[in-house]
Coordinates of C-alpha atoms and ligand atoms in Angstrom, one line a residue:
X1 CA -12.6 -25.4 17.3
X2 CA -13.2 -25.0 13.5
X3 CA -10.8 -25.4 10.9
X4 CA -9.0 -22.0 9.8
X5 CA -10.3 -21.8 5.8
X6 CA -8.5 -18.8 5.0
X7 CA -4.7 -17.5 5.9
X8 CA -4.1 -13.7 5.6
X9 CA -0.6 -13.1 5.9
X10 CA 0.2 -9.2 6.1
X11 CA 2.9 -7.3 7.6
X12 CA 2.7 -3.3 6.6
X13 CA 0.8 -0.3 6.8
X14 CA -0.9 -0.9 3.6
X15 CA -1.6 -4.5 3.5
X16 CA -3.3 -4.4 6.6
X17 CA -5.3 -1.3 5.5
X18 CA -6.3 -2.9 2.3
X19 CA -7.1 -6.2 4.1
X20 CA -9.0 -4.5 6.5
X21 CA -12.5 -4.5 4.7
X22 CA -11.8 -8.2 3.4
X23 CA -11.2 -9.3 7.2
X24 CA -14.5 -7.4 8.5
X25 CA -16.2 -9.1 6.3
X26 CA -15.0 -12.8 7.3
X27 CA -15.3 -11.8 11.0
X28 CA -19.1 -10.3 10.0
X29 CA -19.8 -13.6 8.3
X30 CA -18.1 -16.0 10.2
X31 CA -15.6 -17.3 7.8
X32 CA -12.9 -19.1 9.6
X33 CA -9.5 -17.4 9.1
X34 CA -6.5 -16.4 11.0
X35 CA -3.8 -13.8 10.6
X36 CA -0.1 -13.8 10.6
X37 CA 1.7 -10.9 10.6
X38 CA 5.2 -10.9 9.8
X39 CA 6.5 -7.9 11.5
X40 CA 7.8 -6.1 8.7
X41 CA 6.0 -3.0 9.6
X42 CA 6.8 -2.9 13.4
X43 CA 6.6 0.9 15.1
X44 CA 3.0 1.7 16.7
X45 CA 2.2 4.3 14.2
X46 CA 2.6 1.9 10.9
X47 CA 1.1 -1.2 12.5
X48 CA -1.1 -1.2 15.8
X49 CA -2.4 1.7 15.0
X50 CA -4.3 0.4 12.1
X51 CA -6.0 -2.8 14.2
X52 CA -7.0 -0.7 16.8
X53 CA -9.0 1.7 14.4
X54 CA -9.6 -0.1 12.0
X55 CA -11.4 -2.6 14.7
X56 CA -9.3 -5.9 13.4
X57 CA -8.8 -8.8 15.8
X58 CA -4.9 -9.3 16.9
X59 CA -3.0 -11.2 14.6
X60 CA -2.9 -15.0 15.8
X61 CA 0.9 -15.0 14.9
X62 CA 3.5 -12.2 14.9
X63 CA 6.7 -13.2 13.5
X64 CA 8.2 -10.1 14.3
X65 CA 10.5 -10.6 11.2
X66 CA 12.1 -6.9 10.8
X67 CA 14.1 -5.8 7.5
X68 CA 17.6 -4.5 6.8
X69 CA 16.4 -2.2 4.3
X70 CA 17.7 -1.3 2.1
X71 CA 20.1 -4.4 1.5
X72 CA 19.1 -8.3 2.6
X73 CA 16.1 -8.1 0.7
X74 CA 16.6 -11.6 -0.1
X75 CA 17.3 -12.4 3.3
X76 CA 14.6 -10.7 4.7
X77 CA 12.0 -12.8 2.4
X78 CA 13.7 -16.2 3.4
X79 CA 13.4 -15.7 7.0
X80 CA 9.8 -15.3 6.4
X81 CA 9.5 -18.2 4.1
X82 CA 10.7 -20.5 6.8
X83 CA 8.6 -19.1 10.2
X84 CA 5.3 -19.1 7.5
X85 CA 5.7 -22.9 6.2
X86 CA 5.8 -24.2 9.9
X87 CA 2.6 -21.9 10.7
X88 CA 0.8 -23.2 7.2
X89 CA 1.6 -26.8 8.1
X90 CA 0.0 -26.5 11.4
X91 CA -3.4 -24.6 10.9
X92 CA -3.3 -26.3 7.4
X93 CA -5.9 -23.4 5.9
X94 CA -7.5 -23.8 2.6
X95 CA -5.9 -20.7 0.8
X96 CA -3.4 -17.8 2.2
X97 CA -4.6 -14.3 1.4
X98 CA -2.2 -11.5 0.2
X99 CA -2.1 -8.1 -0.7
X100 CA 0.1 -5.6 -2.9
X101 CA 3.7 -6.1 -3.3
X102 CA 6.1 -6.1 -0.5
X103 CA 8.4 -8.7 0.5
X104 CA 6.1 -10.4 3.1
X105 CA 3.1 -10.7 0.0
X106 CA 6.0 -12.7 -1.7
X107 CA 6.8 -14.8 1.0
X108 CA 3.0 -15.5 2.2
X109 CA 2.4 -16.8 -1.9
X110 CA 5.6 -18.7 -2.1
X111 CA 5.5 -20.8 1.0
X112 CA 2.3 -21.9 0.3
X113 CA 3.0 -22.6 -3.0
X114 CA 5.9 -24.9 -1.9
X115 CA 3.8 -26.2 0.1
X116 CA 1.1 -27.2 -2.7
X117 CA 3.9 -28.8 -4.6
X118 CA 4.1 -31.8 -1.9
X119 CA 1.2 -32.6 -1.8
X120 CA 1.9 -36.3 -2.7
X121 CA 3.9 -36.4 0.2
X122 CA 1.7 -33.7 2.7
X123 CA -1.5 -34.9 1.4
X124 CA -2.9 -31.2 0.9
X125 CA -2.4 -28.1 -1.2
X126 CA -2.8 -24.7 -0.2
X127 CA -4.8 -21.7 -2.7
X128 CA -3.0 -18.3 -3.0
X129 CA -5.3 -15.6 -3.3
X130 CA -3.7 -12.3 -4.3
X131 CA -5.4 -9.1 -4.0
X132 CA -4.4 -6.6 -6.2
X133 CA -3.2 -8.3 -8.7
X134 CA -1.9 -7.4 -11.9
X135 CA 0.0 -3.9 -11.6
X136 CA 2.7 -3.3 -12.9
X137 CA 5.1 -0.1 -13.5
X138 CA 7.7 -2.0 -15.5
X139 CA 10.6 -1.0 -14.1
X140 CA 12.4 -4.4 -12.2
X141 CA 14.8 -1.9 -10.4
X142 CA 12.2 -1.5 -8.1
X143 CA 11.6 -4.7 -5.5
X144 CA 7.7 -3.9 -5.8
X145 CA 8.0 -5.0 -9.1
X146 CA 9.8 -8.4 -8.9
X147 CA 7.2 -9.2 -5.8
X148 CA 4.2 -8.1 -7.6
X149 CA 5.2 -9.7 -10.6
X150 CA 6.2 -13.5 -9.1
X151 CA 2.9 -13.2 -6.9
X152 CA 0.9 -13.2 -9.3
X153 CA 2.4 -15.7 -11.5
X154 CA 2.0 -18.0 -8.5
X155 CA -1.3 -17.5 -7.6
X156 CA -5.0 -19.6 -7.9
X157 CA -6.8 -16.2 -7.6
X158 CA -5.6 -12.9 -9.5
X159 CA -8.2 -10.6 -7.9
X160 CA -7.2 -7.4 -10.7
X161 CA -8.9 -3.8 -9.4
X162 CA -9.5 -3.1 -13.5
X163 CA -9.8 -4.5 -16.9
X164 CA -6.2 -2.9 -17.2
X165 CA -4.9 -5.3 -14.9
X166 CA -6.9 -8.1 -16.6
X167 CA -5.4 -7.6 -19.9
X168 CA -2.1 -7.5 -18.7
X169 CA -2.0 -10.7 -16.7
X170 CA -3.7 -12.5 -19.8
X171 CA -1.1 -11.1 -22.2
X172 CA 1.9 -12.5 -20.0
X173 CA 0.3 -16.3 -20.2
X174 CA -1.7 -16.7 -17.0
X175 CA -4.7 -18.5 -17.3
X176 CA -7.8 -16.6 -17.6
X177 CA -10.2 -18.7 -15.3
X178 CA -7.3 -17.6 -12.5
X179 CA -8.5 -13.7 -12.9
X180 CA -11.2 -12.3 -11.6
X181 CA -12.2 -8.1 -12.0
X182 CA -13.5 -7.2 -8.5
X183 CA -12.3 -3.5 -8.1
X184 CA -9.8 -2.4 -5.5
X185 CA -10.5 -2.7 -1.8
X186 CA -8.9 0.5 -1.0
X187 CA -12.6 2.1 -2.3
X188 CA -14.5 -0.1 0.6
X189 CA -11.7 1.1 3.0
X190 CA -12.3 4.5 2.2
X191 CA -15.9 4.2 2.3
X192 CA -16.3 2.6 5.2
X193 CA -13.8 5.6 7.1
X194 CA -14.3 8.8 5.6
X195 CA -17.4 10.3 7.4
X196 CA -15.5 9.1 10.5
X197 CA -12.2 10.7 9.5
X198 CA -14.5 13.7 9.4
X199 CA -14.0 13.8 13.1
X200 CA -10.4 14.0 13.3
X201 CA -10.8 18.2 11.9
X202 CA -9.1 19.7 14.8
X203 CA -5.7 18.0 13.2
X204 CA -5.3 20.9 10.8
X205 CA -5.6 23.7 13.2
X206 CA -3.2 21.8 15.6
X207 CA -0.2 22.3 12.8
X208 CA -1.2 25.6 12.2
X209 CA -3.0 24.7 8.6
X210 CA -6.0 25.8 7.0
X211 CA -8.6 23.3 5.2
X212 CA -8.1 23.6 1.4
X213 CA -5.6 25.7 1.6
X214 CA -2.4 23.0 2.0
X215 CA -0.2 20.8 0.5
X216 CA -0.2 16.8 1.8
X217 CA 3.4 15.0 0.8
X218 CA 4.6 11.5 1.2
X219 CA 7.8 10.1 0.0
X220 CA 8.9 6.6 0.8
X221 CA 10.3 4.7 -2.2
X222 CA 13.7 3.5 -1.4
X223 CA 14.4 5.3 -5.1
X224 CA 13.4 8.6 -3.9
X225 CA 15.1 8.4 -0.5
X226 CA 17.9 5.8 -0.5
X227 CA 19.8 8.0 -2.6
X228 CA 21.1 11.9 -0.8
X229 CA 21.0 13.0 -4.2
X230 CA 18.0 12.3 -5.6
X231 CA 16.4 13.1 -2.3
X232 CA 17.9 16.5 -2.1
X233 CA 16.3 17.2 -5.4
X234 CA 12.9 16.2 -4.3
X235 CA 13.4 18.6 -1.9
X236 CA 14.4 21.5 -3.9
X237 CA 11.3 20.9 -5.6
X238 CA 8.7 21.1 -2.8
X239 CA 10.7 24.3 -1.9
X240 CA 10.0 26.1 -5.0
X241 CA 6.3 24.5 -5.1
X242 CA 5.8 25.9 -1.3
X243 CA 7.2 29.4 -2.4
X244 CA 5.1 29.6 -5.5
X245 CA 2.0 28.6 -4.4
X246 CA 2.5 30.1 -0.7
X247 CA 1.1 27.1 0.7
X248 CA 2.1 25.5 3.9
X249 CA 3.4 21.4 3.3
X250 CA 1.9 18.8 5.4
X251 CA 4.9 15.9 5.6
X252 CA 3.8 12.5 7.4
X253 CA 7.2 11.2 7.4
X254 CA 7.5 7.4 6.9
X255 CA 10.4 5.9 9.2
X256 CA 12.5 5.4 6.2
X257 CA 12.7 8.8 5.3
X258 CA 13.1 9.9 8.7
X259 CA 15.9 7.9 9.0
X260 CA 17.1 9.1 5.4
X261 CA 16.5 12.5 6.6
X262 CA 18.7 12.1 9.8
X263 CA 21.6 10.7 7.9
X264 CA 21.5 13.3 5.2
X265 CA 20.9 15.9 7.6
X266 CA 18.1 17.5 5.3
X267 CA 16.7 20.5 6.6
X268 CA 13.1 21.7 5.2
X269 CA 11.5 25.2 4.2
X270 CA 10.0 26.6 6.9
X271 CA 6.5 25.9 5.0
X272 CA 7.0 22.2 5.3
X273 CA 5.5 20.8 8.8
X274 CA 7.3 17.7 9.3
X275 CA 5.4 14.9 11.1
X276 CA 5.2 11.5 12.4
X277 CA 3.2 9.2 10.2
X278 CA -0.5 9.6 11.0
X279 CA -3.3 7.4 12.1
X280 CA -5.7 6.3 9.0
X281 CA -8.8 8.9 10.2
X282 CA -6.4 11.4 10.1
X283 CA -4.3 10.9 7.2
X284 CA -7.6 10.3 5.1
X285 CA -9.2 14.2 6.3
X286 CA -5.7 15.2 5.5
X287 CA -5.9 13.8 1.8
X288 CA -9.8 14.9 1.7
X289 CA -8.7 18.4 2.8
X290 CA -5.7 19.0 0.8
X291 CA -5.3 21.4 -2.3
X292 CA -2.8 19.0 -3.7
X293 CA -1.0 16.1 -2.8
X294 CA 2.4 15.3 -4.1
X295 CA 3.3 11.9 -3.5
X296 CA 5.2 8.4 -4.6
X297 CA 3.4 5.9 -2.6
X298 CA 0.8 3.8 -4.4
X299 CA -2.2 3.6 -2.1
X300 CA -1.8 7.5 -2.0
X301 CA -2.6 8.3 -5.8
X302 CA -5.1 6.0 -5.4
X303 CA -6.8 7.5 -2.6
X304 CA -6.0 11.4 -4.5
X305 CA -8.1 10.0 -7.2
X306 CA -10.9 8.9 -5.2
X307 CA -11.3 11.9 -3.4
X308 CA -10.9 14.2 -6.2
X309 CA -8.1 15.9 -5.2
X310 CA -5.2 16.1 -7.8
X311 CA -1.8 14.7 -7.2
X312 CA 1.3 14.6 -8.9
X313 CA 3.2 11.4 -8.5
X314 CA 7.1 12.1 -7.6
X315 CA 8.6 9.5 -9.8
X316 CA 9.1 8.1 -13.1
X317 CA 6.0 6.3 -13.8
X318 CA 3.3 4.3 -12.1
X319 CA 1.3 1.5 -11.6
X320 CA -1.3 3.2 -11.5
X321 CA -2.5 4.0 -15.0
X322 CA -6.6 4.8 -14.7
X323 CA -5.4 7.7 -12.3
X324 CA -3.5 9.6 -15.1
X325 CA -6.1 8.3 -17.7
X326 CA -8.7 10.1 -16.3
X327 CA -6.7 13.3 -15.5
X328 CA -6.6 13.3 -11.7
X329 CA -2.6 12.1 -11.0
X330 CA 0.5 13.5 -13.3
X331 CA 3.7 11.8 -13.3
X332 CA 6.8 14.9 -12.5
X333 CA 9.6 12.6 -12.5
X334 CA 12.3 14.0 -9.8
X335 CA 13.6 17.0 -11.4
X336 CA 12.7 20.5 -9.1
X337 CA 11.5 22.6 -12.5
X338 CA 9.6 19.5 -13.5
X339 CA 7.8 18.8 -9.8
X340 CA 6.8 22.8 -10.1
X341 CA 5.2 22.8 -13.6
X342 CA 3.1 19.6 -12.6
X343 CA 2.3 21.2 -9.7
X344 CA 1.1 24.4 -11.1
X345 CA -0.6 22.4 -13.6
X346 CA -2.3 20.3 -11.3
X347 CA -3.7 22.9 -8.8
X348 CA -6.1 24.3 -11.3
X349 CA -7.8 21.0 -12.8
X350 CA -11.3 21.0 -12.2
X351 CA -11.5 18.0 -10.5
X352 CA -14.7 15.9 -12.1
X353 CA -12.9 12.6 -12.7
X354 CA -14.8 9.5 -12.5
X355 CA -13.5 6.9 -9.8
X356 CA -11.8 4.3 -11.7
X357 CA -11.3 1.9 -8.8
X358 CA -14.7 -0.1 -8.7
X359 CA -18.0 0.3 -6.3
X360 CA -16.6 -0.2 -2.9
X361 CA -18.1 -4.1 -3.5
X362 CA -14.6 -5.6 -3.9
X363 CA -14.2 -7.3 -0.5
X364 CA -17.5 -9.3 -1.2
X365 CA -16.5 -10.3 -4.4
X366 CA -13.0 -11.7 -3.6
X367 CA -15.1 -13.6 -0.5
X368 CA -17.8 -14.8 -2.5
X369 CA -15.8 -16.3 -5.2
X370 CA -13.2 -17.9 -2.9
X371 CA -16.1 -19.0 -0.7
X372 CA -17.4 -20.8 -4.0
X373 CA -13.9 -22.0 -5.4
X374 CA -10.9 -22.0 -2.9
Ligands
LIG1 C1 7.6 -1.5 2.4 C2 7.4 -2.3 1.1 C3 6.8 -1.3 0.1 C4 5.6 -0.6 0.6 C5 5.9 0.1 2.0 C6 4.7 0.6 2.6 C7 8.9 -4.1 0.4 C8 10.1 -4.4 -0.4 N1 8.7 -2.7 0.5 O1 8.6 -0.5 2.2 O2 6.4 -2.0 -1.1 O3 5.2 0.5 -0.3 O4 6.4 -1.0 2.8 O5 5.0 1.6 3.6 O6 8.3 -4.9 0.9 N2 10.8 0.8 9.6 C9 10.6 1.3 10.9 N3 9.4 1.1 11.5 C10 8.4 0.4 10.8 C11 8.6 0.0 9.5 C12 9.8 0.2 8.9 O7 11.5 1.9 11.5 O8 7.3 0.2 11.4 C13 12.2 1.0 9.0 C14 12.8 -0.4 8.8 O9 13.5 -0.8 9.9 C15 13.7 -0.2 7.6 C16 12.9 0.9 6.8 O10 12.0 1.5 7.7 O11 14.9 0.4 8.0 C17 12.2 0.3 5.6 O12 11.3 -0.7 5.9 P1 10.9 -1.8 4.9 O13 9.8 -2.6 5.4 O14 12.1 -2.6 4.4 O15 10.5 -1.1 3.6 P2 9.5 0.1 3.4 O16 10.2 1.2 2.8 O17 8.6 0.3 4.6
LIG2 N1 -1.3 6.4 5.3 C1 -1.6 6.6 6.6 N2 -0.8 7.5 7.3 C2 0.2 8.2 6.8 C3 0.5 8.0 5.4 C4 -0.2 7.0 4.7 O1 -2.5 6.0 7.2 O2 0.8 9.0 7.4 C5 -2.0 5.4 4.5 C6 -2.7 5.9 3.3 O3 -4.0 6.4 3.5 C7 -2.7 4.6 2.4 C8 -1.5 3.8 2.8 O4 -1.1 4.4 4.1 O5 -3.9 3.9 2.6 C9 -0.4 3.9 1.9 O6 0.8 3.3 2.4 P1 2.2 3.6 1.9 O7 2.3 4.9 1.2 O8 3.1 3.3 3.1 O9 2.5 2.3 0.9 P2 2.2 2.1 -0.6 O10 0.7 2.4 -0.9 O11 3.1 3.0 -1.4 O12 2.5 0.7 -0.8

């Protein structure tokens, strides 16, 4: 049996989607690897989902290690920390792969990192590559952050989407033969999906919605939802965008939410179509169709951008800087006046942004150069 080089250790909807090109490529090539998944993400339509169409072999291990959300964070990352090291001193791979910013990216890069520092005793190190590397929003209230943040000061490989990223990992010390610019792999993802999301067009006229001529929402940031208050606002906000612009709401609701929106017992406009979360295909003609998406997920503004439809991003600030820069994303904060202005603002750009995220080559960079140097 040949020796597992590479370790990708992924757990939610978006690591696995990002992955996904990276992964193809290995199995295309024949790179050794193996998967585990740590469970995080858990319900069919945030996890199995994605392997099945996105055509990735089974994880080799599922660790099936679930959060508390939203306290035990800490908790949450040590029970990973402990099933991973046993798995990593086993297959013994040359470098564990990660993605993004949750809790299981953290625990992926910090168990083999442990493991690297006994190697006097073990004999061998492990590499951590981290894919998407460098963002940053600056605020440590949110877990992202902290993750994000001790990633990639642990890491061998920083692969950053832009020279934004680049800059901002040199200026905080880490070393600059450690960082590489590759673009982000959510462009191949797209690329390699769209014309067959193209198929999934009998989802709009299922709920009722016309193409161009809807609204496409997803909220999932424990900011926006843990808290009734702030949540309720959001709400009040899509009400009076959904009565100005007499546009219908598509909602994918992320099980967080739902269960935020159950415990609340928030009721929507009768605009807003509430939904399960959807399959890639279909969440990608949805974003491809839209007239606007509001949104505080990451991967979403990043996708908005791409396919040139603008977004406004329901919080604060982001980590996503290139999509404000070049006018496709606006930031409304959480206030309902302020979530109507940018959206009113928003639906009339002309929307002839340049892609900031790279060529859709990023997968075969990140392989080629850990293929050369891991
Ligand atoms: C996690 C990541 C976040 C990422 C998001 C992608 C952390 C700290 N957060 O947030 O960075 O943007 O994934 O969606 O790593 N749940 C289910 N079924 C599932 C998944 C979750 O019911 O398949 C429930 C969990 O039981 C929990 C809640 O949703 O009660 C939150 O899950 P959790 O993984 O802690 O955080 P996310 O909000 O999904
Ligand atoms: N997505 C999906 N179905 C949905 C909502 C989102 O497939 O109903 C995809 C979306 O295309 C993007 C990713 O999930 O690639 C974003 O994940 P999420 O918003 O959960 O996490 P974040 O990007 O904020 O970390």
């Amino acid at each position: 049996m040949k020796k597992t080089l590479f370790m990708f250790i992924l757990g939610t909807r978006p690591e696995i989607i990002k992955l996904s090109p990276l992964i193809r490529l290995c199995q295309n090539k024949r790179v050794p690897f193996k998967i585990i998944h740590s469970g995080q993400h858990y319900s069919y339509a945030m996890d199995r989902v994605f392997f099945s169409e996105l055509k990735l072999p089974m994880p080799d291990y599922r660790l099936d290690i679930r959060s508390k959300a939203p306290h035990m964070q800490g908790e949450h990352t040590g029970r990973m920390l402990i099933e991973i090291e046993k798995i990593l001193l086993k297959d013994m791979p040359k470098a564990v792969i990660v993605q993004g910013d949750t809790n299981t990216a953290l625990a992926g890069a910090m168990t083999a990192e442990k493991i690297s520092t006994t190697k006097s005793y073990t004999g061998f190190e492990i590499k951590v590559a981290h894919v998407e590397a460098g963002l940053r929003s600056y605020d440590r209230s949110m877990p992202e952050e902290i993750n994000r943040f001790l990633v990639d000061h642990i890491s061998d490989f920083l692969f950053v989407p832009t020279a934004i990223q680049k800059n901002i990992v040199l200026k905080e010390g880490v070393p600059s033969d450690n960082v590489f610019v590759t673009g982000n792999t959510i462009v191949d993802a797209v690329r390699a999906n769209l014309a067959l999301a193209g198929k999934k067009k009998a989802f709009l006229s299922k709920i009722g919605v016309k193409k161009g001529n809807f609204i496409l929402l997803t909220l999932h940031r424990q900011e926006n939802v843990d808290s009734e208050k702030t949540f309720r606002r959001i709400c009040r906000g899509i009400n009076l965008v959904t009565e100005k612009l007499g546009m219908s709401v598509v909602f994918p609701v992320h099980p967080r939410t739902e269960k935020k929106i159950r415990a609340f017992d928030i009721e929507f406009h009768n605009n807003v179509k509430v939904l399960r979360p959807l399959d890639f295909l279909t969440f990608l003609y949805a974003e491809s169709t839209a007239s606007l998406i509001l949104t505080d997920s990451g991967g979403v503004q990043e996708e908005a951008c791409m396919l040139k439809v603008p977004c406004v991003t329901l919080r604060d600030n982001t980590e996503r800087p290139e999509t404000i820069k070049v006018g496709a994303n606006i930031i409304s904060g959480r206030d309902p006046d302020e979530i109507l202005k940018a959206s009113l603002k928003m639906i009339e750009v002309r929307r002839d942004w340049p892609n900031p995220f790279g060529d859709g080559k990023a997968s075969s960079r990140m392989l080629d150069i850990l293929l050369r140097k891991a």
